[in-house]
PDB file of C-alpha atoms in Angstrom:
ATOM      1  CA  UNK A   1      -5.407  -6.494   8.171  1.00 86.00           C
ATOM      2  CA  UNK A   2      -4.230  -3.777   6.258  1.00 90.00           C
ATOM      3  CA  UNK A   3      -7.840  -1.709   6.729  1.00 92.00           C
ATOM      4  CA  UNK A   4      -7.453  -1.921  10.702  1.00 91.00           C
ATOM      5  CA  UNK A   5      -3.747  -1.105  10.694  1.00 92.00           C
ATOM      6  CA  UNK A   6      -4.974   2.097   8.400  1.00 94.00           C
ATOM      7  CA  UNK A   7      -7.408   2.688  11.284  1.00 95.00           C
ATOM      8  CA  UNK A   8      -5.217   2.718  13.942  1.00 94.00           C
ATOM      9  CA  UNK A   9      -2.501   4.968  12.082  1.00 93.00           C
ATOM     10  CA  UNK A  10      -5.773   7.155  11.136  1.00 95.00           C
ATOM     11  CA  UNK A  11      -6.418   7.467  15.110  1.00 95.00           C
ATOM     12  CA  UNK A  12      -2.569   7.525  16.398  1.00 94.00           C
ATOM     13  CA  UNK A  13      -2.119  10.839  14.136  1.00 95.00           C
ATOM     14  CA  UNK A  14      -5.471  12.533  14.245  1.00 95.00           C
ATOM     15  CA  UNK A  15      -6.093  12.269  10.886  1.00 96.00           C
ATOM     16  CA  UNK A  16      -9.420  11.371   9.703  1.00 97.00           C
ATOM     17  CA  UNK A  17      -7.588   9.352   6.438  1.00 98.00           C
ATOM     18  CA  UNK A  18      -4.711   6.791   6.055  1.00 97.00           C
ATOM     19  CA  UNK A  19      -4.761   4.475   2.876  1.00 97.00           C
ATOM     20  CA  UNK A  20      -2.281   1.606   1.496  1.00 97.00           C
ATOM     21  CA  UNK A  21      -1.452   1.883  -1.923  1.00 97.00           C
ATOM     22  CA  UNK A  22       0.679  -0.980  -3.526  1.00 95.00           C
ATOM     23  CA  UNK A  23       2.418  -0.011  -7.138  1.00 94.00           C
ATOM     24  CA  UNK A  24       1.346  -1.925  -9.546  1.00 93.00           C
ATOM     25  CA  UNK A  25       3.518  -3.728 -11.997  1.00 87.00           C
ATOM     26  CA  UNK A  26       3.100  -1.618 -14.868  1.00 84.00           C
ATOM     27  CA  UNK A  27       4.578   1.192 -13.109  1.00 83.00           C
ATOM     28  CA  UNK A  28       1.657   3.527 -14.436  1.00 93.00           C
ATOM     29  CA  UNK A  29      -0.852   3.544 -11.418  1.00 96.00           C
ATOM     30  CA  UNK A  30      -0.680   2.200  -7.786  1.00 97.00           C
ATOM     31  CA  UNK A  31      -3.927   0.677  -6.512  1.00 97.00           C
ATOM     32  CA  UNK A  32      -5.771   1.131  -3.334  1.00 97.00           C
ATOM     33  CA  UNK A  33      -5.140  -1.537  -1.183  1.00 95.00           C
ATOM     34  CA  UNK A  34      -7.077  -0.379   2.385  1.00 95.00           C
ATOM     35  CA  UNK A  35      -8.542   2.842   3.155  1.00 97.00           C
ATOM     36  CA  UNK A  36     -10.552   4.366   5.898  1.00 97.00           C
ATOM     37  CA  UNK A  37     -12.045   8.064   6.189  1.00 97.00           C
ATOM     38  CA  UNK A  38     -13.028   8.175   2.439  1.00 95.00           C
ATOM     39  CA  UNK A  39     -16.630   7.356   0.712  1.00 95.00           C
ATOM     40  CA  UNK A  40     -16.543   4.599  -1.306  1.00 93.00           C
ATOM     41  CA  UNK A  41     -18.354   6.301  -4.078  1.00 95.00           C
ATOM     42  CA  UNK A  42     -14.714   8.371  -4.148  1.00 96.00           C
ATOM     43  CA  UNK A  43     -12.073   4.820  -3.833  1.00 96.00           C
ATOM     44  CA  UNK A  44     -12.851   1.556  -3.093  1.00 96.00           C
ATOM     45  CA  UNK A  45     -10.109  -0.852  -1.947  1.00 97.00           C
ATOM     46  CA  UNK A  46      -9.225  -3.275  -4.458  1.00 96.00           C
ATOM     47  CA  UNK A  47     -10.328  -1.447  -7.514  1.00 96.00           C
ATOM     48  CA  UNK A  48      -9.389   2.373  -7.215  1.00 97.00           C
ATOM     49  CA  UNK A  49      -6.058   2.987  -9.142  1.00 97.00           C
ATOM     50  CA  UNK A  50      -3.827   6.595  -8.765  1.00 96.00           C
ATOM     51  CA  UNK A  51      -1.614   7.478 -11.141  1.00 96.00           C
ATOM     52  CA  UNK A  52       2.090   7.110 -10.285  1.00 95.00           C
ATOM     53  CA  UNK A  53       4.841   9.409 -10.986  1.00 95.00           C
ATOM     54  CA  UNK A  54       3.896  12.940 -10.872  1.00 95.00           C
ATOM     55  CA  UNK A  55       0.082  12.231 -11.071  1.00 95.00           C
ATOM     56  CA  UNK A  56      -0.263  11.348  -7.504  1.00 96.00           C
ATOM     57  CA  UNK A  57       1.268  12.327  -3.847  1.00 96.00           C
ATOM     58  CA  UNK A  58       1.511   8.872  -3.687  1.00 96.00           C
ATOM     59  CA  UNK A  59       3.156   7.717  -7.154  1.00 96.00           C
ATOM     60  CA  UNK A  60       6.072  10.935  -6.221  1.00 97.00           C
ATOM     61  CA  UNK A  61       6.944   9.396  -3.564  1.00 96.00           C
ATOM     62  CA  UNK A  62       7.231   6.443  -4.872  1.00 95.00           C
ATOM     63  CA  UNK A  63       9.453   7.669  -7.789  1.00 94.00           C
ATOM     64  CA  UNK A  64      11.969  10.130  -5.073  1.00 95.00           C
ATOM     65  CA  UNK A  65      11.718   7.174  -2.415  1.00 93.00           C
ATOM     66  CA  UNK A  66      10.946   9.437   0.138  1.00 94.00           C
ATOM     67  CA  UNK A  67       8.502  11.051   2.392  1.00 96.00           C
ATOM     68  CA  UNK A  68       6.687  13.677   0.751  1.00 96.00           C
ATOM     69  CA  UNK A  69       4.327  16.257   2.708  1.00 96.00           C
ATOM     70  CA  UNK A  70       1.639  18.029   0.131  1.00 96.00           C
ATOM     71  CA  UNK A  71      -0.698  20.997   1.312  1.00 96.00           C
ATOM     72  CA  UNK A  72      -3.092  20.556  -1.804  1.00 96.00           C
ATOM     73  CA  UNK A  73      -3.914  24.179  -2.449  1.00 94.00           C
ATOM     74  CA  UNK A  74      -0.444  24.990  -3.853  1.00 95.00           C
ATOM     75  CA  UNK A  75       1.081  22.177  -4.696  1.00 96.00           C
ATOM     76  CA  UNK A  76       3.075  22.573  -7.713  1.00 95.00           C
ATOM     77  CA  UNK A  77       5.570  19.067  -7.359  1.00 96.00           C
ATOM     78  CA  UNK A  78       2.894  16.847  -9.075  1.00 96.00           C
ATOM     79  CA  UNK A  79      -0.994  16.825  -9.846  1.00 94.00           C
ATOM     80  CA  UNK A  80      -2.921  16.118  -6.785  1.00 95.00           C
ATOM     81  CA  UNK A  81      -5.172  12.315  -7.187  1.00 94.00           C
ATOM     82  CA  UNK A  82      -8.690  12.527  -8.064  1.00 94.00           C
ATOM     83  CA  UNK A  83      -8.941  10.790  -5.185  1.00 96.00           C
ATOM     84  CA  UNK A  84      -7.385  13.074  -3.102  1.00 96.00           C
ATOM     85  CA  UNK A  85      -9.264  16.502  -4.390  1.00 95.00           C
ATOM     86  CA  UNK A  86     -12.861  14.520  -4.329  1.00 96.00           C
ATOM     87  CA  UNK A  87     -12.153  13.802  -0.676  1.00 97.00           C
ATOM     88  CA  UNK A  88     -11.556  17.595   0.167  1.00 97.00           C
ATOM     89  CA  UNK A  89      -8.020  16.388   1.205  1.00 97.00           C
ATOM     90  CA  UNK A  90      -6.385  19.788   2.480  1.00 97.00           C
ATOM     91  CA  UNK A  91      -3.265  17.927   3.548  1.00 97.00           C
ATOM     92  CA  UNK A  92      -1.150  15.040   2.772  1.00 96.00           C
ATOM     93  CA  UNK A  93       1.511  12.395   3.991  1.00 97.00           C
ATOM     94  CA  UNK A  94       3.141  10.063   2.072  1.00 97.00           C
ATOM     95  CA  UNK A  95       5.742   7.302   3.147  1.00 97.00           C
ATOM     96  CA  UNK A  96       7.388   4.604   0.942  1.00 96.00           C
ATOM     97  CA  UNK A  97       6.541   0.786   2.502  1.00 95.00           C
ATOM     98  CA  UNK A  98      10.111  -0.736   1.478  1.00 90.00           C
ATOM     99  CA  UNK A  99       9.324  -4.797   0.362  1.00 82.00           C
ATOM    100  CA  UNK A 100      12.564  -5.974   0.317  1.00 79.00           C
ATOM    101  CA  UNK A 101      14.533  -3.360  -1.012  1.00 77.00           C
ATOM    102  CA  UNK A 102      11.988  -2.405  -3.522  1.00 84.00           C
ATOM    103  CA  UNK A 103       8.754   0.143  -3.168  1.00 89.00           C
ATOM    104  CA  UNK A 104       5.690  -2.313  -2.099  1.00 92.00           C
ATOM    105  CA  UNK A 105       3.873   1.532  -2.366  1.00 94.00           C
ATOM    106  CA  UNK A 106       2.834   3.844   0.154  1.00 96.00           C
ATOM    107  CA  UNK A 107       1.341   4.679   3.376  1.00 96.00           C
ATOM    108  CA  UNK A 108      -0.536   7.794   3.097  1.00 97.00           C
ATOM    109  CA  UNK A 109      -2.366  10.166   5.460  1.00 97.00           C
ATOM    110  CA  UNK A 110      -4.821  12.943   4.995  1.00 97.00           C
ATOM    111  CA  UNK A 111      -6.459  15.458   6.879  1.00 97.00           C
ATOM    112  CA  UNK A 112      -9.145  18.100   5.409  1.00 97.00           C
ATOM    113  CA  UNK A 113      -7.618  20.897   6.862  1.00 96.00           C
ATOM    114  CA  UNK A 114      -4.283  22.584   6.518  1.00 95.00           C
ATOM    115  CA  UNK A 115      -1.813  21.889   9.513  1.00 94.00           C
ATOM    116  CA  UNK A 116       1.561  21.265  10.053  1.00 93.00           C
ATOM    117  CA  UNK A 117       3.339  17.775  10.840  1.00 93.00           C
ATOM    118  CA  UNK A 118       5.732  17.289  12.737  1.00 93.00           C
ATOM    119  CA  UNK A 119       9.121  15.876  12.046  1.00 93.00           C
ATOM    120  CA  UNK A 120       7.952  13.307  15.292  1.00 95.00           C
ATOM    121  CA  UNK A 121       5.015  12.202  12.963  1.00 95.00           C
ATOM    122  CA  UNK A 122       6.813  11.636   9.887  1.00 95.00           C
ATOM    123  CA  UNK A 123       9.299   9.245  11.651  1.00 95.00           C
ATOM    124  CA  UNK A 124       6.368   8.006  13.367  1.00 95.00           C
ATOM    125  CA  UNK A 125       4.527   7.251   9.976  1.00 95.00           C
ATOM    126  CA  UNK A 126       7.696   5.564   8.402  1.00 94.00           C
ATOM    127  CA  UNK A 127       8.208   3.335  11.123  1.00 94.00           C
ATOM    128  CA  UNK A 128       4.435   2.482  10.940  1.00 94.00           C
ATOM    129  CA  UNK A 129       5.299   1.871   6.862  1.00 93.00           C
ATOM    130  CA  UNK A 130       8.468  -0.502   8.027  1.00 90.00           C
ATOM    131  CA  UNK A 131       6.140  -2.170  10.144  1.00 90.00           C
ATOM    132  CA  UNK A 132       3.456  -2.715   7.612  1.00 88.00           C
ATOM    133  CA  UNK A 133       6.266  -3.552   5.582  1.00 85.00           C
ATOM    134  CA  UNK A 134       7.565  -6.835   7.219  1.00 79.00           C
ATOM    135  CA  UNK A 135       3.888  -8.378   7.671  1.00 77.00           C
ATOM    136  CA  UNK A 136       3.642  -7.670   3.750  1.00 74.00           C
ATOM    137  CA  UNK A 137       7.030  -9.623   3.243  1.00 77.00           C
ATOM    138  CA  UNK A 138       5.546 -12.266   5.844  1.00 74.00           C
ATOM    139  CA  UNK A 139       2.802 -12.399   3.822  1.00 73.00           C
ATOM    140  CA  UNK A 140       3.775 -13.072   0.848  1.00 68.00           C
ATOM    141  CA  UNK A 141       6.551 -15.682   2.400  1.00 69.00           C
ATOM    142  CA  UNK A 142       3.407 -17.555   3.596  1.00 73.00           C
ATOM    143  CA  UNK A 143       1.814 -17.907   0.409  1.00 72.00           C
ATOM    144  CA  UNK A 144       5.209 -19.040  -1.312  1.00 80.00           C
ATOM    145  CA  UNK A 145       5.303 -21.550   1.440  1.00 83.00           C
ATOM    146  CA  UNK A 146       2.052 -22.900   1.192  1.00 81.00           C
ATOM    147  CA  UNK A 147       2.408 -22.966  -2.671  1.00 80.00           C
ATOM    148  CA  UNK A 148       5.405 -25.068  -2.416  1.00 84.00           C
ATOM    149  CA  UNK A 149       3.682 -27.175  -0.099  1.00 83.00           C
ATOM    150  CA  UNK A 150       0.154 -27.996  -2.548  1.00 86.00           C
ATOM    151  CA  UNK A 151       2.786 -28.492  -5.730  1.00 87.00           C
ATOM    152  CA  UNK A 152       4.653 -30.916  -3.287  1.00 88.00           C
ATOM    153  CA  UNK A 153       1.987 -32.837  -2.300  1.00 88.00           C
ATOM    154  CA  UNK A 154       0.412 -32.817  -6.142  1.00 87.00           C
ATOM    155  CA  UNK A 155       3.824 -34.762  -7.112  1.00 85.00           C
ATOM    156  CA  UNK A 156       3.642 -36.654  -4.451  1.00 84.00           C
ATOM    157  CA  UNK A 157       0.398 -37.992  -5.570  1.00 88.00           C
ATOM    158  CA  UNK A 158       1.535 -38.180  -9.072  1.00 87.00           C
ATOM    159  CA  UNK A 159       4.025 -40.228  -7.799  1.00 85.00           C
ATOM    160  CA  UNK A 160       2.319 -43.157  -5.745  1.00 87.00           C
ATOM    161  CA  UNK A 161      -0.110 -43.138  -8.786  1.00 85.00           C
ATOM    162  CA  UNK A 162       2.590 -43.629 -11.351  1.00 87.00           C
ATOM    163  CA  UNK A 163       4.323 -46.265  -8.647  1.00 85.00           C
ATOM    164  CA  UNK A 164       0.770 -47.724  -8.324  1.00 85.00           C
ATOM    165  CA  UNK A 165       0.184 -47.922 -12.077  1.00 86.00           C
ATOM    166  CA  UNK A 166       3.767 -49.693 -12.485  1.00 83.00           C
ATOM    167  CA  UNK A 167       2.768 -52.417 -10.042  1.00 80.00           C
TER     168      UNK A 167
END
């Protein structure tokens, strides 16, 4: 699941918060998808939207389709979430997960104090993203499929009824 692979990214980098944020369709938010290390009186999977664009750490990388580092405090790129300052989010790490050539959203990270990262756990991150990335494509493959397959077998019943009805 998306909450345990935040888990594990949250304990690979020693970072006491990793989220999933998928943009939305109407370009205007991105919405928390799994999240561990935050309250959920601050986000709640499922329902918590960010802006996008410049309103978010998330929604700028996103729009530049690249990694983007924020130290809170002086950030001056775009506005830090509401999320982000409620949770006493010092630092920040952002990575686009790529869904077939498109931004599914991000993969972020987010430690209460200021330190650095290095360029190591960035590339680590994005290949964690890329990961997350092809079970998110598999995913969604599997649900196509298994569409398909229950419209299939509702003309196939439609069928033998109409057959049925004719003899």
């Amino acid at each position: 699941s998306l909450k345990e692979a935040s888990a594990q990214l949250a304990r690979a980098l020693e970072m006491p918060i990793a989220k999933v944020l998928e943009a939305l369709a109407d370009e205007q938010h991105l919405l928390l998808r799994a999240a561990v290390g935050i309250a959920e009186d601050i986000a709640r999977p499922g329902i918590t939207r960010v802006p996008s664009g410049k309103g978010s750490a998330a929604g700028y990388a996103v729009e530049k389709q690249k990694p983007v580092i924020s130290y809170v405090r002086t950030e001056d790129r775009f506005e830090p979430s509401e999320v982000v300052r409620r949770a006493g989010v010092a630092l920040s790490a952002n990575v686009v997960i790529q869904d077939r050539g498109a931004p599914f959203g991000t993969l972020e990270v987010d430690d209460r104090v200021e330190r650095t990262l290095s360029s190591e756990d960035i590339d680590f991150l994005q290949a964690y993203a890329n990961v997350l990335a092809s079970a998110v494509e598999r995913q969604r493959a599997t649900a196509r499929v298994e569409a398909l397959a229950q419209e299939r077998q509702l003309l196939v019943r439609e069928l033998q009824h109409r057959v049925k009805n004719m003899l």
